[in-house]
CSV table of N, CA and C in Angstrom, one decimal:
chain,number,residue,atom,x,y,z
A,1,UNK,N,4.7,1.2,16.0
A,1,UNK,CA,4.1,1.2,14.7
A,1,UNK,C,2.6,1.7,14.8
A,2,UNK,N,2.3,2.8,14.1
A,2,UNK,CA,0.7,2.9,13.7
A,2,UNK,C,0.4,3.1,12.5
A,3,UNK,N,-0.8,2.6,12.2
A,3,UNK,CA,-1.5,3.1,10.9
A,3,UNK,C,-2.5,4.2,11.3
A,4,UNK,N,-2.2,5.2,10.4
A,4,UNK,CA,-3.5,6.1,10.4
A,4,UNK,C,-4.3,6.4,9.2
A,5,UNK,N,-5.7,6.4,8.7
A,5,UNK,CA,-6.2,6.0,7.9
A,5,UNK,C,-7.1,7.4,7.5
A,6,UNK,N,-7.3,7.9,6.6
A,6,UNK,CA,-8.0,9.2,6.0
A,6,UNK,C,-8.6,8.7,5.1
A,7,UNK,N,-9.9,9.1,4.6
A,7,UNK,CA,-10.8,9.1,3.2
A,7,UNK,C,-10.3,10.3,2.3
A,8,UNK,N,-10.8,10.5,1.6
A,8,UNK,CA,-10.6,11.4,0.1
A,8,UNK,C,-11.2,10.7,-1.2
A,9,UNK,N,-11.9,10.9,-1.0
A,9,UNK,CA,-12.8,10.8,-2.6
A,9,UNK,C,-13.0,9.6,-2.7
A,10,UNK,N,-13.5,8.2,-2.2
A,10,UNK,CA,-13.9,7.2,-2.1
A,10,UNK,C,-12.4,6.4,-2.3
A,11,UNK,N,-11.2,7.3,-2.0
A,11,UNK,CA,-10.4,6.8,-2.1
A,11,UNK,C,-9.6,6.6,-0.5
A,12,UNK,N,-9.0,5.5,0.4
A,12,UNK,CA,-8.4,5.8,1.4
A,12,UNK,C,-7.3,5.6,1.3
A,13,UNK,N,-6.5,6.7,2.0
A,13,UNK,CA,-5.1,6.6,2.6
A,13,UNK,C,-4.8,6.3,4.1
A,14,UNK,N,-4.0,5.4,3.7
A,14,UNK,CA,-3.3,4.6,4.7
A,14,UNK,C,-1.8,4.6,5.2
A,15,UNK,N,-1.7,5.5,6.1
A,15,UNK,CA,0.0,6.0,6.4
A,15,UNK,C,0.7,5.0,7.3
A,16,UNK,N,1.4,4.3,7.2
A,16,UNK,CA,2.4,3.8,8.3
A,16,UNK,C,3.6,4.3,8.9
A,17,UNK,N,3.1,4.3,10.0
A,17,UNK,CA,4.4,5.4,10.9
A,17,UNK,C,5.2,4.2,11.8
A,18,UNK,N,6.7,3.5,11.4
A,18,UNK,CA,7.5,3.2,11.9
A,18,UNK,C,8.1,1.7,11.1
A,19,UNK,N,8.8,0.9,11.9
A,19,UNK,CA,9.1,-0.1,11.3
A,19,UNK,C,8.2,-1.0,10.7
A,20,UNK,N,8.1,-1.8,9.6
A,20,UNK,CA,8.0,-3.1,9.0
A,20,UNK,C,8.8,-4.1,9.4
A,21,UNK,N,8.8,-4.8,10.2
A,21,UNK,CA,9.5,-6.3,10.2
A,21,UNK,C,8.3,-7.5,10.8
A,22,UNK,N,8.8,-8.6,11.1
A,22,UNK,CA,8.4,-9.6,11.7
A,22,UNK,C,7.3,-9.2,12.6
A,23,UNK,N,7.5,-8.9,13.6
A,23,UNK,CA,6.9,-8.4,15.0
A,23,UNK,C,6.0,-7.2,14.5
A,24,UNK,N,5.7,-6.3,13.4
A,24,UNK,CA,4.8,-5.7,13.2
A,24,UNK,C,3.9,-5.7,11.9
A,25,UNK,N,4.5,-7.2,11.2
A,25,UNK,CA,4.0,-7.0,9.9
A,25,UNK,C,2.2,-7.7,9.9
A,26,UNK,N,2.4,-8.6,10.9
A,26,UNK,CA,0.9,-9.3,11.5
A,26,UNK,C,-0.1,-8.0,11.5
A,27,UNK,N,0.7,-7.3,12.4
A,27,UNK,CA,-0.7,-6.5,13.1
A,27,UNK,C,-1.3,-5.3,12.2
A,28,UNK,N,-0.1,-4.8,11.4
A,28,UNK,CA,-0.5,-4.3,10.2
A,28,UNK,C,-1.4,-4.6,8.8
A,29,UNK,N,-1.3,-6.2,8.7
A,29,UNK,CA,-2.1,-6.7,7.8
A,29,UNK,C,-3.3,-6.5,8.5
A,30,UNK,N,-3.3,-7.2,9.8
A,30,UNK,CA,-5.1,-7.2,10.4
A,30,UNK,C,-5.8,-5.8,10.2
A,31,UNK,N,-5.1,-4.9,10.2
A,31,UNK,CA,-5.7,-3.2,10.4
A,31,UNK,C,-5.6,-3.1,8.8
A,32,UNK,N,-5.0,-3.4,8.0
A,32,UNK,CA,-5.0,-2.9,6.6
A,32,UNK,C,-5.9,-3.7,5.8
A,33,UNK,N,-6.7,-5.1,6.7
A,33,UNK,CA,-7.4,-5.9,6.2
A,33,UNK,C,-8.7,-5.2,6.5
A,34,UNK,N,-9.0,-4.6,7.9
A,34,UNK,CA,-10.4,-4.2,7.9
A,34,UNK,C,-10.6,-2.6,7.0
A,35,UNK,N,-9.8,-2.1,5.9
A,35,UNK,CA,-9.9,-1.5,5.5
A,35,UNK,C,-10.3,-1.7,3.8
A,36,UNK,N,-9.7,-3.2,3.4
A,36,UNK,CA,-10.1,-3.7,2.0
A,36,UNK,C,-11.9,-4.2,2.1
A,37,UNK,N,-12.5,-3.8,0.7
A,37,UNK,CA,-14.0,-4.4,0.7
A,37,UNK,C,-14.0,-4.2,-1.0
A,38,UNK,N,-14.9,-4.6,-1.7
A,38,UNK,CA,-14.9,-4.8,-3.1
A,38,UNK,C,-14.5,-3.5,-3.4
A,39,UNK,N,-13.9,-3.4,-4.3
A,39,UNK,CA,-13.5,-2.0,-5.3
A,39,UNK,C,-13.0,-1.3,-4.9
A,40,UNK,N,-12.0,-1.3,-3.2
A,40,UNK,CA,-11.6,-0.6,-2.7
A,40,UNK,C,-10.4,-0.1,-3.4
A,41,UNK,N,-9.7,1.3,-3.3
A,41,UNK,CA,-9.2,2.0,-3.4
A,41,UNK,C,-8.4,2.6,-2.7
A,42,UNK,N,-7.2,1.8,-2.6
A,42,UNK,CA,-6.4,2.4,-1.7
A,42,UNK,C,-4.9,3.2,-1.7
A,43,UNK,N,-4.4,4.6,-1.2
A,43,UNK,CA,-3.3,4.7,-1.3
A,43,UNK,C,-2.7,4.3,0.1
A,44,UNK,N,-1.2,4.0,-0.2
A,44,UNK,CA,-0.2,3.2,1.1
A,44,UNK,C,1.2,4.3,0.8
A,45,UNK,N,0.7,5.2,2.2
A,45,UNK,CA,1.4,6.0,2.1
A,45,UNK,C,2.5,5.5,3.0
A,46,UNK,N,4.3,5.4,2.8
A,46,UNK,CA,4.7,4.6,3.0
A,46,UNK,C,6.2,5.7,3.7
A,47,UNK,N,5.5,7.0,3.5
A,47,UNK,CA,6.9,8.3,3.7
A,47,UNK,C,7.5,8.0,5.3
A,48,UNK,N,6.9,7.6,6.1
A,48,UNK,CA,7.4,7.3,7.6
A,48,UNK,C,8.0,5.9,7.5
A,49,UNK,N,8.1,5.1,7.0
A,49,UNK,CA,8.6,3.9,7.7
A,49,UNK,C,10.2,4.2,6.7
A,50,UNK,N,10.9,3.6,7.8
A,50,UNK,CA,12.3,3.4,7.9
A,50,UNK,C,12.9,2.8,7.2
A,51,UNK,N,12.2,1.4,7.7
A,51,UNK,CA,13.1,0.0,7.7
A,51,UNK,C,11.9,-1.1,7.3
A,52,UNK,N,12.3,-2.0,6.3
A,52,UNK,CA,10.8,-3.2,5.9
A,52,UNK,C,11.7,-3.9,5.8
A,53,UNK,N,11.5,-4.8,6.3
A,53,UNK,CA,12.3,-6.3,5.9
A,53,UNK,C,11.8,-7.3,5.6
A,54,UNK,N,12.4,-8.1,5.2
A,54,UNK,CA,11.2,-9.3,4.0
A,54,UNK,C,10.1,-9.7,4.6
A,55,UNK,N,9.6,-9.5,6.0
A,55,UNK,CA,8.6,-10.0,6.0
A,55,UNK,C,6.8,-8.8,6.0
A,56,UNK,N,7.7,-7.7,5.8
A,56,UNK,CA,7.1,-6.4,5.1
A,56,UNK,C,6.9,-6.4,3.8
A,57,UNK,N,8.0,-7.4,2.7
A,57,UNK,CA,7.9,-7.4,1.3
A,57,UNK,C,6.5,-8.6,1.2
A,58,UNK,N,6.8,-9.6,1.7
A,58,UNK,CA,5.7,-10.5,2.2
A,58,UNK,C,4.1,-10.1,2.5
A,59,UNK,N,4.1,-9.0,3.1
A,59,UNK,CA,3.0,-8.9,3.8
A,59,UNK,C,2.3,-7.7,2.7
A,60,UNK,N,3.3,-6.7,1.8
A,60,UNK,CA,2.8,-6.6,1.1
A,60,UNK,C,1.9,-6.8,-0.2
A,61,UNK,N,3.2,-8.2,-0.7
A,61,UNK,CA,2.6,-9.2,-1.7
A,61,UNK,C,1.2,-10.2,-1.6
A,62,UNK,N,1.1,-9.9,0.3
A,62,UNK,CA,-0.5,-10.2,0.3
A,62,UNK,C,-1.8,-9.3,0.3
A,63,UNK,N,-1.4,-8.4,1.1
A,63,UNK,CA,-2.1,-6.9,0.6
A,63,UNK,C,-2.7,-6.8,-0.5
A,64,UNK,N,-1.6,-7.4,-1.7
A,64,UNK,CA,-1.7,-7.1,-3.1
A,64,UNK,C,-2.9,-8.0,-3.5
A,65,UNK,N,-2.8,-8.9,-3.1
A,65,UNK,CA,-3.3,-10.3,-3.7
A,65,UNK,C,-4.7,-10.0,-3.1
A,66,UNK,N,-5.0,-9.8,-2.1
A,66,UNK,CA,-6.5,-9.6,-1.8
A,66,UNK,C,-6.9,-8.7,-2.2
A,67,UNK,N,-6.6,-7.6,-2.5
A,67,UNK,CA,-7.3,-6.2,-3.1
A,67,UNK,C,-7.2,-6.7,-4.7
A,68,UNK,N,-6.6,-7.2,-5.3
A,68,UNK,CA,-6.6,-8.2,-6.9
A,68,UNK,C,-7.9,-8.4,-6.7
A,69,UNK,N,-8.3,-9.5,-5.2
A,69,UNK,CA,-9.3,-10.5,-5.6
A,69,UNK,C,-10.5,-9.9,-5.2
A,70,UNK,N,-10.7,-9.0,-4.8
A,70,UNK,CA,-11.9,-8.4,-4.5
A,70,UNK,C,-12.1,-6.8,-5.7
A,71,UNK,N,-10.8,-7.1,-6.9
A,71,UNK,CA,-11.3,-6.2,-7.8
A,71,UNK,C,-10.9,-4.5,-7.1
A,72,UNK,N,-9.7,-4.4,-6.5
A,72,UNK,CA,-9.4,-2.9,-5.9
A,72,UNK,C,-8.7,-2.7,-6.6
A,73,UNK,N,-7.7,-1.8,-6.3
A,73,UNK,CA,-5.9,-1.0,-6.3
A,73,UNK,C,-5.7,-0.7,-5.6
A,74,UNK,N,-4.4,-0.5,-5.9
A,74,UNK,CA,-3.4,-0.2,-4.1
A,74,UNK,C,-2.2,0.5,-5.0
A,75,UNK,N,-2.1,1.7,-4.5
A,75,UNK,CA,-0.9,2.4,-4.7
A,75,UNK,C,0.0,2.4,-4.4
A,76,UNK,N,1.1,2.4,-4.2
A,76,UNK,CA,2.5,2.9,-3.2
A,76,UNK,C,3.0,4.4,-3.2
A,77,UNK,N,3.1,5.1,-2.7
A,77,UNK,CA,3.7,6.6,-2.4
A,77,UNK,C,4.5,6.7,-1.4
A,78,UNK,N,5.7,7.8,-1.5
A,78,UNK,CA,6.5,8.1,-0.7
A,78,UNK,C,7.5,7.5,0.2
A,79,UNK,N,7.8,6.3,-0.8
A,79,UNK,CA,9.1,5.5,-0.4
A,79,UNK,C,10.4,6.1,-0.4
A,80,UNK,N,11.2,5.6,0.7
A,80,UNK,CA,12.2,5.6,0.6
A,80,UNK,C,13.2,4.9,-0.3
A,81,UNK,N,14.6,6.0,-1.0
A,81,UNK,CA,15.0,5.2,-1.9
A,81,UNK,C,15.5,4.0,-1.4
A,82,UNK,N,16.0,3.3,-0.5
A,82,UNK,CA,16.3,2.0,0.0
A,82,UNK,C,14.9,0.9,-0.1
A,83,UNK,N,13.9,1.7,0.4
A,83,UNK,CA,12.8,0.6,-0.1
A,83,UNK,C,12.6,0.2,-1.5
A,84,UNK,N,12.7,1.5,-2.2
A,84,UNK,CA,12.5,0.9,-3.5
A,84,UNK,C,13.4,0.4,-4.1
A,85,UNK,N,14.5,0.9,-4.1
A,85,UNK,CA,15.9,-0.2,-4.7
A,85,UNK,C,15.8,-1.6,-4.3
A,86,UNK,N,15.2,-1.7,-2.8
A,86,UNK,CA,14.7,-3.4,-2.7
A,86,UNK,C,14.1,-3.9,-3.4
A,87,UNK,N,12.7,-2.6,-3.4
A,87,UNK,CA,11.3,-3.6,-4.4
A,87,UNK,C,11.8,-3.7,-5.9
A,88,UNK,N,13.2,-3.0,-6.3
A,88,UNK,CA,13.5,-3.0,-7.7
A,88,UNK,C,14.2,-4.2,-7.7
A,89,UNK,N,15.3,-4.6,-7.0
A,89,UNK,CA,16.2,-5.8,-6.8
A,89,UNK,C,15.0,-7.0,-6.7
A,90,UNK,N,14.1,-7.1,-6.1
A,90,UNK,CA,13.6,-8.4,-5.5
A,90,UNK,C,12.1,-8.3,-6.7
A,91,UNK,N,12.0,-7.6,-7.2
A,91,UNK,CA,11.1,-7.7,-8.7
A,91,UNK,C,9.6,-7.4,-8.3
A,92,UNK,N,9.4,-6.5,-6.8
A,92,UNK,CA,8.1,-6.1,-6.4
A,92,UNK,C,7.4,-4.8,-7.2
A,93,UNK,N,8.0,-4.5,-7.6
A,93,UNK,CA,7.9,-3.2,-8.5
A,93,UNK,C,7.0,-3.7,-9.6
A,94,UNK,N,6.6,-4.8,-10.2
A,94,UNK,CA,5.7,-4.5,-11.2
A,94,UNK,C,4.4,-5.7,-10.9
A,95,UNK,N,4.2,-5.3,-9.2
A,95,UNK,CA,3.2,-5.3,-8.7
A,95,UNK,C,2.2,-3.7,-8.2
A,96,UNK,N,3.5,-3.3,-7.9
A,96,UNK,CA,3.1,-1.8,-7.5
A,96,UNK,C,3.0,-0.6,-8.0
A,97,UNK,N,2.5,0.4,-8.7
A,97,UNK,CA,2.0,1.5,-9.0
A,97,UNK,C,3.0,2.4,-8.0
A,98,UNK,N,4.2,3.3,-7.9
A,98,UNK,CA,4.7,3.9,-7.1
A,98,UNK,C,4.9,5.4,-7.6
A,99,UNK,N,3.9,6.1,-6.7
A,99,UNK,CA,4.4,7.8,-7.0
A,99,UNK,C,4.6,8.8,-6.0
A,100,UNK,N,5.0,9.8,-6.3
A,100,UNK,CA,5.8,10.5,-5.4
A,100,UNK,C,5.2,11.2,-4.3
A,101,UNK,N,3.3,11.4,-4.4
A,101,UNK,CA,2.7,11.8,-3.2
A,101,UNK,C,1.6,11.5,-3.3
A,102,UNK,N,1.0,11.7,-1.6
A,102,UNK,CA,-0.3,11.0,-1.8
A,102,UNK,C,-1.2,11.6,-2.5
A,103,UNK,N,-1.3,13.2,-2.8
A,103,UNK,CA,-1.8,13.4,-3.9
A,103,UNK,C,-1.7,12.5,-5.3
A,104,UNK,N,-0.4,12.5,-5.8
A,104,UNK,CA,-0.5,11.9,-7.2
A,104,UNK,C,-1.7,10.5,-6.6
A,105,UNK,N,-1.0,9.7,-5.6
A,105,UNK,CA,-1.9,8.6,-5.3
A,105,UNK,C,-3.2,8.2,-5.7
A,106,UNK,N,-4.1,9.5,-4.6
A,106,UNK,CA,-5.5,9.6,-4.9
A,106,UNK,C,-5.9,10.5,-6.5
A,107,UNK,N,-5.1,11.1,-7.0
A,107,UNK,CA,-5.8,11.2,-8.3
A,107,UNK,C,-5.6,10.4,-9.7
A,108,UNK,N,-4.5,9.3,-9.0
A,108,UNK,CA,-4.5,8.2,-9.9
A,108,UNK,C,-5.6,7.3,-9.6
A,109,UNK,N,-6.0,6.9,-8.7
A,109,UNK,CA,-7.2,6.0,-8.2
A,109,UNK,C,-8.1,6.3,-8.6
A,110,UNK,N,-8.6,8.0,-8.6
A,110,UNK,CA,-9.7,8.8,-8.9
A,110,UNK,C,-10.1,8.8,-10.7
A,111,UNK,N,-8.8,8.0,-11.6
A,111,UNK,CA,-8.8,8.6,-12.7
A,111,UNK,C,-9.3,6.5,-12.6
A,112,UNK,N,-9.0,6.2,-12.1
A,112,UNK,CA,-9.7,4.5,-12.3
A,112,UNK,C,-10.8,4.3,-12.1
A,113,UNK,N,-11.1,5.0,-11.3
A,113,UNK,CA,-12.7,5.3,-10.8
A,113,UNK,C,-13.8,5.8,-12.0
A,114,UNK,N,-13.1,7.0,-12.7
A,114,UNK,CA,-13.7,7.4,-13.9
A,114,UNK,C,-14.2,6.5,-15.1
A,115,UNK,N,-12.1,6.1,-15.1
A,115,UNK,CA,-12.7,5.0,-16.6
A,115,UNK,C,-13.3,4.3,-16.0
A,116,UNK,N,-13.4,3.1,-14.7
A,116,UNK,CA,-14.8,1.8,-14.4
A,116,UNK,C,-16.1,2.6,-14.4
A,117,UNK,N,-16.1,3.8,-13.9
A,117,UNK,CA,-17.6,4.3,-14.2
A,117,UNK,C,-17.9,4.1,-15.6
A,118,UNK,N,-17.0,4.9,-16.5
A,118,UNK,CA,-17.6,4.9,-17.8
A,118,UNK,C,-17.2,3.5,-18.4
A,119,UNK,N,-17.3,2.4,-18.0
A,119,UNK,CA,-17.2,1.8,-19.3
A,119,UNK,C,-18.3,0.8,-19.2
């Protein structure tokens, strides 16, 4: 399992290359933790991983919950249709924003960025 992490427009993407389970979902939160700070903006580019298993569904629903509380967003891009037929079955889906690349990603974040500036 790695994460590799890119900027783009005060926005970061965050790729995960391999499994989600038990044994990697720890070390993934610690690394995706020192990446959340107030207003952060994040895309979770998600086209490499394989296989998530509930304790990946888990560890996303905490992801979620901290970047809420510090006032961010967090995208989802380039799932597999088996992940997402999960997050559709198990009702994760209308926590997550999901589109089809990390582009769309970052210019949806970029378009959140706009309206909080302007308002």
């Amino acid at each position: 399992m790695q994460l590799q992490v890119n900027n783009s427009d005060q926005v970061t993407i965050i790729g995960i290359v391999g499994e989600i389970d038990w044994a990697t979902s720890e070390e993934i939160q610690a690394q995706f933790g020192e990446q959340i700070h107030e207003g952060s903006k994040i895309v979770l580019d998600l086209s490499q991983v394989e296989f998530m298993s509930s304790a990946g569904f888990r560890m996303l629903l905490s992801m979620y919950r901290e970047i809420q509380a510090r006032h961010g967003h967090l995208v989802l891009v380039k799932l597999s249709e088996q992940i997402q037929d999960l997050m559709a079955i198990t009702g994760f889906l209308k926590y997550f924003p999901i589109l089809p690349s990390v582009e769309d990603g970052v210019s949806a974040l970029q378009q959140v960025n706009s309206q909080e500036g302007g308002a």
